[in-house]
Short mmCIF file of C-alpha atoms in Angstrom, two decimals:
data_model
loop_
_atom_site.label_atom_id
_atom_site.label_comp_id
_atom_site.label_asym_id
_atom_site.label_seq_id
_atom_site.Cartn_x
_atom_site.Cartn_y
_atom_site.Cartn_z
CA MET D 1 117.27 100.55 127.39
CA LYS D 2 117.06 98.75 124.07
CA LYS D 3 116.75 100.93 121.00
CA ILE D 4 114.11 100.90 118.30
CA VAL D 5 115.12 100.71 114.65
CA VAL D 6 112.79 102.86 112.54
CA LYS D 7 112.58 102.37 108.78
CA PHE D 8 111.30 104.99 106.31
CA GLY D 9 110.87 103.78 102.73
CA GLY D 10 110.64 105.50 99.39
CA SER D 11 106.86 105.78 99.74
CA ASN D 12 107.54 108.16 102.66
CA LEU D 13 109.93 110.22 100.54
CA ARG D 14 108.03 111.50 97.52
CA LYS D 15 107.57 115.22 98.15
CA PRO D 16 109.46 117.94 100.06
CA GLN D 17 106.76 118.05 102.74
CA ASP D 18 107.28 114.35 103.47
CA ILE D 19 110.42 115.30 105.40
CA ASP D 20 108.19 117.19 107.86
CA ARG D 21 106.20 114.02 108.49
CA ILE D 22 109.38 112.09 109.26
CA VAL D 23 110.62 114.80 111.64
CA ASN D 24 107.27 114.74 113.44
CA VAL D 25 107.47 110.94 113.81
CA VAL D 26 110.99 111.15 115.22
CA GLN D 27 109.86 113.74 117.75
CA THR D 28 106.91 111.55 118.77
CA TYR D 29 109.20 108.74 119.95
CA GLN D 30 111.04 110.99 122.42
CA ARG D 31 113.91 108.51 122.77
CA PRO D 32 117.16 107.53 121.00
CA LEU D 33 116.47 105.91 117.63
CA ILE D 34 118.24 104.26 114.72
CA LEU D 35 116.67 105.51 111.48
CA VAL D 36 117.17 103.52 108.28
CA VAL D 37 116.14 105.37 105.12
CA SER D 38 115.55 104.50 101.49
CA ALA D 39 116.23 106.66 98.48
CA PHE D 40 113.64 109.24 97.50
CA TYR D 41 110.89 107.69 95.40
CA GLY D 42 112.06 106.96 91.84
CA ILE D 43 115.74 107.78 92.39
CA THR D 44 117.01 104.17 92.28
CA ASN D 45 115.15 103.46 89.04
CA ALA D 46 116.56 106.65 87.56
CA LEU D 47 120.09 105.63 88.56
CA ILE D 48 119.61 102.23 86.91
CA THR D 49 118.49 103.95 83.70
CA CYS D 50 121.41 106.36 83.92
CA VAL D 51 123.96 103.53 84.33
CA GLN D 52 122.51 101.63 81.39
CA ALA D 53 122.56 104.71 79.17
CA ALA D 54 126.15 105.46 80.17
CA LYS D 55 127.22 101.90 79.36
CA GLU D 56 125.46 101.82 75.98
CA GLY D 57 126.72 105.24 74.95
CA ALA D 58 130.17 105.02 76.53
CA GLY D 59 132.67 107.34 74.85
CA THR D 60 130.08 109.55 73.16
CA LYS D 61 129.59 113.19 74.04
CA ALA D 62 125.82 112.79 74.04
CA ALA D 63 125.86 110.00 76.64
CA LEU D 64 128.32 111.89 78.85
CA ALA D 65 126.12 114.97 78.65
CA GLU D 66 123.12 112.85 79.64
CA SER D 67 124.92 111.57 82.75
CA GLN D 68 125.95 115.07 83.71
CA SER D 69 122.42 116.29 83.11
CA TYR D 70 121.08 113.72 85.57
CA THR D 71 123.50 114.68 88.33
CA GLN D 72 122.55 118.32 87.75
CA HIS D 73 118.92 117.27 88.13
CA LEU D 74 119.82 115.66 91.47
CA ARG D 75 121.47 118.87 92.61
CA ARG D 76 118.31 120.86 91.77
CA LEU D 77 116.08 118.29 93.47
CA LYS D 78 118.10 118.32 96.68
CA ARG D 79 118.23 122.13 96.63
CA GLU D 80 114.44 122.23 96.47
CA LEU D 81 114.22 119.81 99.39
CA ILE D 82 116.62 121.93 101.44
CA GLU D 83 114.74 125.14 100.69
CA ALA D 84 111.43 123.53 101.67
CA ASN D 85 112.71 122.13 104.97
CA VAL D 86 115.47 124.42 106.28
CA ALA D 87 114.70 128.06 107.12
CA ASP D 88 118.18 129.40 107.91
CA GLN D 89 120.12 130.51 104.81
CA ALA D 90 123.54 129.72 106.28
CA GLN D 91 122.40 126.20 107.17
CA ARG D 92 120.98 125.77 103.66
CA GLU D 93 124.30 126.65 102.08
CA ARG D 94 126.23 124.30 104.36
CA ILE D 95 123.86 121.39 103.67
CA GLU D 96 123.95 122.04 99.93
CA GLN D 97 127.75 121.93 99.98
CA ALA D 98 127.73 118.63 101.89
CA LEU D 99 125.30 117.09 99.38
CA ALA D 100 127.37 118.46 96.49
CA VAL D 101 130.40 116.49 97.71
CA ARG D 102 128.38 113.27 97.60
CA ILE D 103 126.88 114.03 94.18
CA ASP D 104 130.38 114.77 92.91
CA GLN D 105 131.37 111.25 93.98
CA LEU D 106 128.44 109.84 92.01
CA ASP D 107 129.41 111.98 89.02
CA ARG D 108 132.92 110.50 89.05
CA TYR D 109 131.55 106.95 89.04
CA LEU D 110 129.32 107.72 86.04
CA THR D 111 132.20 109.41 84.20
CA GLY D 112 134.31 106.31 84.86
CA ILE D 113 131.80 104.19 82.95
CA HIS D 114 132.33 106.40 79.90
CA CYS D 115 136.09 106.02 80.24
CA ILE D 116 136.19 102.20 80.45
CA GLY D 117 133.05 101.38 78.47
CA ASP D 118 131.81 98.92 81.07
CA VAL D 119 130.14 98.71 84.49
CA PRO D 120 131.98 96.41 86.92
CA THR D 121 129.68 94.88 89.51
CA PHE D 122 131.26 96.82 92.37
CA VAL D 123 130.78 100.08 90.46
CA TYR D 124 127.13 99.27 89.71
CA ASP D 125 126.41 98.58 93.40
CA ALA D 126 128.26 101.71 94.48
CA ILE D 127 126.31 103.92 92.08
CA LEU D 128 122.92 102.55 93.12
CA SER D 129 123.74 103.11 96.80
CA TYR D 130 123.86 106.86 96.26
CA GLY D 131 120.09 107.29 96.39
CA GLU D 132 120.17 106.17 100.02
CA ARG D 133 123.41 108.04 100.78
CA LEU D 134 121.80 111.30 99.68
CA SER D 135 118.63 110.62 101.69
CA SER D 136 120.51 109.85 104.91
CA LEU D 137 122.70 112.94 104.67
CA LEU D 138 119.77 115.22 103.88
CA LEU D 139 117.56 113.85 106.66
CA THR D 140 120.38 114.08 109.21
CA GLU D 141 120.98 117.72 108.34
CA VAL D 142 117.28 118.59 108.49
CA LEU D 143 116.92 116.91 111.90
CA GLN D 144 119.88 118.89 113.18
CA SER D 145 118.40 122.12 111.81
CA ARG D 146 115.23 121.39 113.83
CA GLY D 147 117.20 121.07 117.06
CA ILE D 148 117.27 117.26 117.17
CA GLN D 149 120.53 115.57 118.18
CA ALA D 150 121.29 113.49 115.08
CA ARG D 151 124.27 112.05 113.24
CA GLU D 152 124.74 110.04 110.05
CA ALA D 153 126.41 106.61 110.12
CA LEU D 154 127.28 104.95 106.81
CA PRO D 155 127.42 101.13 106.59
CA GLU D 156 131.15 101.32 105.83
CA ASP D 157 131.67 103.34 109.02
CA ILE D 158 129.69 101.06 111.35
CA GLY D 159 131.01 97.78 109.95
CA LEU D 160 127.82 96.40 108.40
CA ILE D 161 129.66 93.56 106.66
CA THR D 162 128.10 91.41 103.92
CA ASP D 163 128.93 88.08 102.30
CA GLY D 164 130.37 90.01 99.35
CA VAL D 165 127.79 88.97 96.76
CA PHE D 166 127.26 92.00 94.54
CA GLY D 167 123.66 92.85 93.72
CA ASN D 168 122.05 90.47 96.21
CA SER D 169 124.17 90.19 99.33
CA ALA D 170 123.34 89.01 102.84
CA CYS D 171 124.59 90.38 106.12
CA ASP D 172 127.52 88.57 107.75
CA PHE D 173 126.23 88.78 111.30
CA ALA D 174 129.26 87.17 112.89
CA ALA D 175 131.44 89.91 111.39
CA SER D 176 128.95 92.75 111.95
CA LYS D 177 127.27 92.44 115.34
CA GLN D 178 129.98 93.79 117.61
CA SER D 179 131.06 96.69 115.42
CA VAL D 180 127.51 97.76 114.54
CA ALA D 181 126.38 97.63 118.18
CA GLN D 182 129.35 99.73 119.29
CA ALA D 183 128.99 102.25 116.48
CA LEU D 184 125.29 102.80 117.12
CA ALA D 185 125.50 103.07 120.90
CA GLY D 186 124.83 106.32 122.69
CA ASP D 187 122.04 108.86 122.80
CA GLY D 188 120.43 110.82 120.01
CA VAL D 189 119.22 109.78 116.60
CA VAL D 190 121.48 107.91 114.19
CA VAL D 191 120.55 107.92 110.49
CA VAL D 192 121.80 105.01 108.36
CA PRO D 193 121.31 104.68 104.61
CA GLY D 194 119.62 101.39 103.75
CA PHE D 195 119.97 99.07 100.74
CA TYR D 196 123.67 98.28 101.08
CA GLY D 197 126.45 97.01 103.29
CA VAL D 198 130.13 96.55 102.51
CA ASP D 199 132.27 93.51 101.84
CA ARG D 200 135.48 92.83 103.74
CA ASP D 201 137.37 95.05 101.29
CA GLY D 202 135.04 97.97 101.96
CA LYS D 203 133.19 97.81 98.62
CA ALA D 204 129.44 98.52 98.64
CA THR D 205 127.27 95.47 97.99
CA LEU D 206 123.51 95.82 97.59
CA PHE D 207 120.97 93.80 99.54
CA GLY D 208 118.78 93.45 96.42
CA ARG D 209 115.93 95.63 95.18
CA GLY D 210 113.82 96.79 98.09
CA GLY D 211 116.65 95.74 100.39
CA SER D 212 116.41 98.68 102.78
CA ASP D 213 113.93 96.66 104.84
CA TYR D 214 116.54 93.92 105.11
CA SER D 215 119.16 96.55 106.07
CA ALA D 216 116.95 97.72 108.90
CA ALA D 217 116.25 94.18 110.06
CA SER D 218 119.96 93.33 109.98
CA ILE D 219 120.80 96.36 112.11
CA ALA D 220 117.96 95.50 114.50
CA CYS D 221 119.46 92.03 114.87
CA CYS D 222 122.97 93.40 115.44
CA ILE D 223 121.87 95.70 118.27
CA ALA D 224 119.18 93.36 119.70
CA ALA D 225 116.58 96.06 119.15
CA GLU D 226 113.32 96.40 121.05
CA SER D 227 111.46 96.41 117.73
CA LEU D 228 111.73 97.23 114.05
CA ASP D 229 109.16 99.91 113.23
CA VAL D 230 108.38 100.17 109.52
CA TRP D 231 106.49 103.30 108.49
CA LYS D 232 104.35 103.00 105.36
CA ASP D 233 101.55 105.01 103.77
CA VAL D 234 99.02 102.16 104.15
CA ASP D 235 97.22 100.53 107.08
CA GLY D 236 99.60 97.61 107.52
CA PHE D 237 98.89 94.16 106.09
CA LEU D 238 95.36 93.64 104.78
CA SER D 239 93.35 90.60 103.72
CA ALA D 240 93.82 91.70 100.08
CA ASP D 241 94.99 94.60 97.95
CA PRO D 242 92.50 97.45 98.51
CA GLY D 243 92.85 98.33 94.84
CA THR D 244 91.34 94.95 93.96
CA VAL D 245 88.97 94.15 96.82
CA THR D 246 86.50 96.78 98.02
CA THR D 247 86.60 96.20 101.79
CA PRO D 248 89.68 94.23 102.82
CA ARG D 249 90.15 93.49 106.50
CA SER D 250 93.11 94.73 108.47
CA ILE D 251 95.42 92.15 110.03
CA ALA D 252 96.45 92.99 113.57
CA GLN D 253 98.99 90.18 114.00
CA LEU D 254 101.04 87.91 111.76
CA ASN D 255 103.75 85.46 112.61
CA TYR D 256 107.12 85.60 110.86
CA LEU D 257 106.30 82.78 108.45
CA GLU D 258 103.02 84.35 107.37
CA ALA D 259 104.64 87.74 106.81
CA ALA D 260 107.49 86.20 104.83
CA GLU D 261 105.11 84.25 102.57
CA LEU D 262 102.82 87.23 102.02
CA SER D 263 105.82 89.32 101.02
CA TYR D 264 107.17 86.57 98.78
CA PHE D 265 103.84 86.18 97.02
CA GLY D 266 103.39 89.86 96.26
CA ALA D 267 102.27 91.87 99.30
CA LYS D 268 104.34 95.04 99.01
CA ILE D 269 104.52 95.92 102.69
CA LEU D 270 107.87 94.28 103.43
CA HIS D 271 110.81 92.88 101.52
CA PRO D 272 110.51 89.05 101.67
CA ARG D 273 113.84 88.70 103.52
CA THR D 274 112.99 91.17 106.30
CA VAL D 275 112.03 88.53 108.86
CA GLU D 276 115.22 86.45 108.40
CA PRO D 277 117.48 88.39 110.80
CA LEU D 278 114.74 88.83 113.43
CA PHE D 279 113.34 85.31 113.66
CA ASP D 280 115.77 83.80 116.17
CA GLN D 281 115.81 86.84 118.45
CA ASP D 282 112.02 87.26 118.35
CA ILE D 283 112.30 90.97 117.59
CA PRO D 284 108.83 92.20 116.58
CA ILE D 285 108.14 94.17 113.40
CA ARG D 286 105.55 96.92 113.79
CA ILE D 287 103.86 98.37 110.71
CA LEU D 288 102.66 101.98 111.14
CA ASN D 289 101.03 104.50 108.81
CA ILE D 290 102.79 107.85 108.48
CA THR D 291 99.65 109.43 106.98
CA LYS D 292 97.69 108.77 110.20
CA PRO D 293 99.49 110.91 112.80
CA GLU D 294 96.44 110.76 115.07
CA ARG D 295 97.31 107.11 115.88
CA GLY D 296 100.67 108.11 117.28
CA LEU D 297 102.91 105.05 117.68
CA GLN D 298 100.07 102.51 117.58
CA PRO D 299 100.85 99.95 114.85
CA TYR D 300 98.33 98.52 112.41
CA THR D 301 100.09 95.16 112.20
CA ILE D 302 102.55 93.46 114.56
CA ILE D 303 104.71 90.62 113.26
CA ASN D 304 106.27 88.28 115.82
CA GLY D 305 106.85 84.63 116.64
CA GLN D 306 103.36 83.92 117.97
CA ARG D 307 101.75 81.23 115.84
CA LYS D 308 97.98 81.08 115.96
CA VAL D 309 95.45 79.37 113.71
CA THR D 310 92.45 81.66 113.46
CA LYS D 311 88.88 80.48 113.02
CA ASP D 312 88.92 81.36 109.33
CA VAL D 313 92.54 80.15 108.89
CA VAL D 314 93.28 82.33 105.85
CA LYS D 315 94.52 85.75 106.85
CA SER D 316 95.24 87.21 103.42
CA VAL D 317 94.99 86.59 99.69
CA THR D 318 97.76 88.09 97.60
CA SER D 319 99.23 87.97 94.10
CA THR D 320 102.28 88.77 92.02
CA ASP D 321 102.89 88.88 88.28
CA ASP D 322 106.66 88.71 88.74
CA VAL D 323 106.65 85.08 87.70
CA ALA D 324 107.00 83.01 84.54
CA ILE D 325 107.01 79.30 83.70
CA LEU D 326 109.89 77.55 81.98
CA LYS D 327 108.76 74.05 81.01
CA LEU D 328 110.92 71.09 80.03
CA HIS D 329 109.01 68.48 78.01
CA GLY D 330 109.93 64.85 77.49
CA PRO D 331 108.32 61.43 77.99
CA GLY D 332 110.61 60.60 80.91
CA VAL D 333 111.87 63.89 82.34
CA GLY D 334 110.23 63.21 85.70
CA PHE D 335 111.92 59.83 85.95
CA LYS D 336 115.35 60.34 84.42
CA ALA D 337 117.96 60.99 87.10
CA GLY D 338 120.08 64.13 87.01
CA ILE D 339 118.01 66.35 84.72
CA LEU D 340 116.85 68.73 87.43
CA ALA D 341 120.34 68.91 88.96
CA ARG D 342 121.87 69.90 85.62
CA VAL D 343 119.15 72.49 85.07
CA THR D 344 119.61 74.10 88.47
CA ASN D 345 123.39 74.16 88.06
CA GLN D 346 123.08 75.79 84.65
CA LEU D 347 120.67 78.47 85.89
CA ASP D 348 122.72 79.07 89.04
CA SER D 349 125.80 79.74 86.91
CA LEU D 350 123.82 82.56 85.26
CA GLY D 351 122.67 84.02 88.57
CA ILE D 352 119.06 82.98 87.91
CA ASN D 353 117.01 82.15 91.00
CA ILE D 354 114.38 79.43 90.83
CA LYS D 355 111.18 80.32 92.70
CA SER D 356 109.65 76.84 92.63
CA VAL D 357 109.63 73.55 90.74
CA LEU D 358 106.62 71.35 89.99
CA THR D 359 107.33 68.04 88.31
CA ALA D 360 105.43 65.30 86.49
CA GLN D 361 106.47 62.30 84.44
CA THR D 362 106.40 64.22 81.16
CA ALA D 363 107.19 67.77 82.24
CA ILE D 364 109.24 69.82 84.69
CA ASN D 365 107.75 73.24 85.43
CA ILE D 366 110.24 75.80 86.72
CA LEU D 367 108.95 79.07 88.13
CA LEU D 368 111.25 82.08 87.67
CA ALA D 369 111.17 85.83 88.01
CA ARG D 370 109.78 87.20 84.76
CA ASP D 371 112.86 89.17 83.79
CA HIS D 372 114.98 85.99 84.02
CA LEU D 373 112.79 83.96 81.67
CA ASP D 374 114.42 84.76 78.33
CA ALA D 375 117.96 84.16 79.59
CA ALA D 376 116.92 80.87 81.20
CA TYR D 377 115.10 79.74 78.06
CA ALA D 378 118.07 80.54 75.85
CA ALA D 379 120.47 78.69 78.15
CA LEU D 380 118.40 75.51 78.41
CA ALA D 381 117.29 75.47 74.78
CA GLU D 382 120.93 75.57 73.72
CA HIS D 383 122.09 73.07 76.35
CA HIS D 384 120.32 70.08 74.70
CA LEU D 385 119.64 68.17 77.90
CA ALA D 386 119.32 64.43 77.45
CA GLY D 387 115.67 63.36 77.74
CA VAL D 388 114.30 66.86 77.08
CA VAL D 389 112.61 67.04 73.68
CA GLU D 390 111.29 70.58 73.99
CA VAL D 391 111.72 73.70 76.13
CA SER D 392 108.80 76.15 76.27
CA ARG D 393 108.08 79.33 78.18
CA ASN D 394 105.05 81.25 79.38
CA ALA D 395 105.17 84.77 80.79
CA GLU D 396 101.40 85.33 80.70
CA VAL D 397 100.81 84.06 84.22
CA ALA D 398 100.48 85.34 87.78
CA ILE D 399 100.53 83.74 91.21
CA VAL D 400 97.54 83.98 93.54
CA ALA D 401 98.24 82.72 97.05
CA VAL D 402 96.31 82.19 100.27
CA VAL D 403 98.32 82.66 103.45
CA GLY D 404 97.53 81.77 107.04
CA ASP D 405 98.83 79.53 109.76
CA GLY D 406 97.07 76.18 109.46
CA VAL D 407 96.47 76.29 105.69
CA LEU D 408 97.72 72.71 105.40
CA GLU D 409 96.15 71.40 108.61
CA ALA D 410 92.71 73.01 108.79
CA SER D 411 90.61 69.86 108.58
CA ASP D 412 88.10 71.25 111.07
CA VAL D 413 86.90 74.06 108.80
CA GLY D 414 85.41 72.02 105.99
CA SER D 415 87.20 71.28 102.76
CA ALA D 416 90.95 71.76 102.54
CA ILE D 417 91.91 75.41 102.20
CA ALA D 418 93.82 74.93 98.94
CA SER D 419 90.89 73.07 97.41
CA ARG D 420 88.44 75.78 98.43
CA ALA D 421 90.63 78.47 96.90
CA LEU D 422 91.06 76.52 93.67
CA SER D 423 87.36 75.69 93.43
CA ALA D 424 86.35 79.31 94.01
CA ALA D 425 88.68 80.51 91.26
CA ILE D 426 87.55 77.92 88.72
CA ALA D 427 83.88 78.54 89.52
CA SER D 428 84.41 82.20 88.65
CA GLY D 429 85.88 81.36 85.26
CA VAL D 430 89.53 81.81 86.16
CA ARG D 431 91.95 79.97 83.88
CA VAL D 432 94.20 78.05 86.29
CA CYS D 433 97.51 76.79 84.91
CA LEU D 434 99.00 75.10 87.98
CA ALA D 435 98.23 74.71 91.67
CA ALA D 436 100.48 73.78 94.57
CA ALA D 437 100.22 73.16 98.31
CA GLY D 438 102.69 71.69 100.74
CA ALA D 439 105.81 73.68 99.98
CA SER D 440 104.96 75.95 102.92
CA GLU D 441 102.98 75.14 106.03
CA VAL D 442 101.28 78.55 105.93
CA ALA D 443 100.62 79.09 102.20
CA ALA D 444 99.09 77.52 99.11
CA TYR D 445 99.08 79.03 95.64
CA MET D 446 97.90 78.70 92.08
CA LEU D 447 99.18 80.05 88.78
CA VAL D 448 96.49 81.72 86.74
CA HIS D 449 96.35 83.43 83.38
CA GLN D 450 97.65 86.95 83.94
CA ASP D 451 94.46 88.56 82.63
CA ASP D 452 92.46 86.67 85.28
CA THR D 453 94.48 87.83 88.31
CA LYS D 454 91.97 90.38 89.60
CA LEU D 455 89.05 87.99 89.09
CA ALA D 456 90.90 85.25 90.95
CA LEU D 457 91.75 87.52 93.88
CA GLN D 458 88.17 88.68 94.21
CA ALA D 459 86.76 85.15 93.97
CA VAL D 460 89.16 83.65 96.49
CA HIS D 461 88.80 86.58 98.90
CA ALA D 462 85.01 86.27 98.74
CA GLU D 463 85.29 82.55 99.52
CA PHE D 464 87.11 83.18 102.78
CA PHE D 465 86.00 86.65 103.82
CA GLY D 466 82.59 87.09 102.20
CA ALA D 467 81.52 89.26 99.28
#
């Protein structure tokens, strides 16, 4: 029998009682499972802050005390979780000792920063992986205390090998499949910390922020899983953010491309790279809601390879403000050979990813993640590219996208989908900066003034789904 990989994210790990929900879900399956877990909510951000503070205050007593204070906070937090979820005192003490060993390891890494005054990339990735390492150990111990056959399996123990890129690695499937499948065979429940794998030297490398989804998908690929079940605290994918649109529709089925584009353009259900490892093997992703136990194992959304153009074409409208525009001005920048190649090489050398490029004769518009904008601007402004007379930047924008199979081919439903979306936004007074269609066969998008994001979402959703 094929196994199911089950993913629990940080949204499922906020309070001590959330562990009970996870245990109940595990018991509902009544079969061997591979669980992939994220860090408890907020832990990764706190670790990032802690590393930065340690680096900036390296060598000072105050900074060292701050690092030690945070690890003490972690000890108290885990103790509270143990007390809330494990009844037997002897078991509590044993679990607390096991967690203490792992927190001591984290403490040594943080102390090392103070000693050397720097944070090597492999140290940074190792430190950030401890949120997941603590979650997996704690959950394994709680499952065992409830009489469930469970064991923990760390990525370094199962051979989840990456390409070695620190901070944003990818799984090396050729190197991982056999070892991961062998290590995760057998009965019972296996708990694996998400977010990281290891390079060929055994060093932790992160799969990028939110990368636990990708971890789970990679493991599902390696073991040829029956499905990847992702438990959230929402009703799967919707036609829009329920915080923006009053009555969004639920989406029962998406294909891989639609899910990837929705995630890329801001839907926070899945990490954008989750579908990559599953695409070729046609392993379905099932989105379930942990707050609705009455539904059992019935998913809200299933993601698979079935491509279907619906009557209304558009399945969802989404947005993200994690975008900024870097613009190169010049009377011939769109014609002069080599400019874009030099720009991309320069940004790549800085580890800056380009989201999209829109060109014209007198301008090249480069879309970047917002936190990369200043570094990209500084690099290109100082580079003095031939033909570029000015470099400007704009962080006051957001992307609004429509996603659905057939977005570029839906000639039988009236005006082109992209045109309808753009017209609806403009008619509502939205300030549109740029619009694009054609880069994806299932999505079209526009850049709007950041203050108009909600208005644009409501207008475009009303156009396709009614007021």
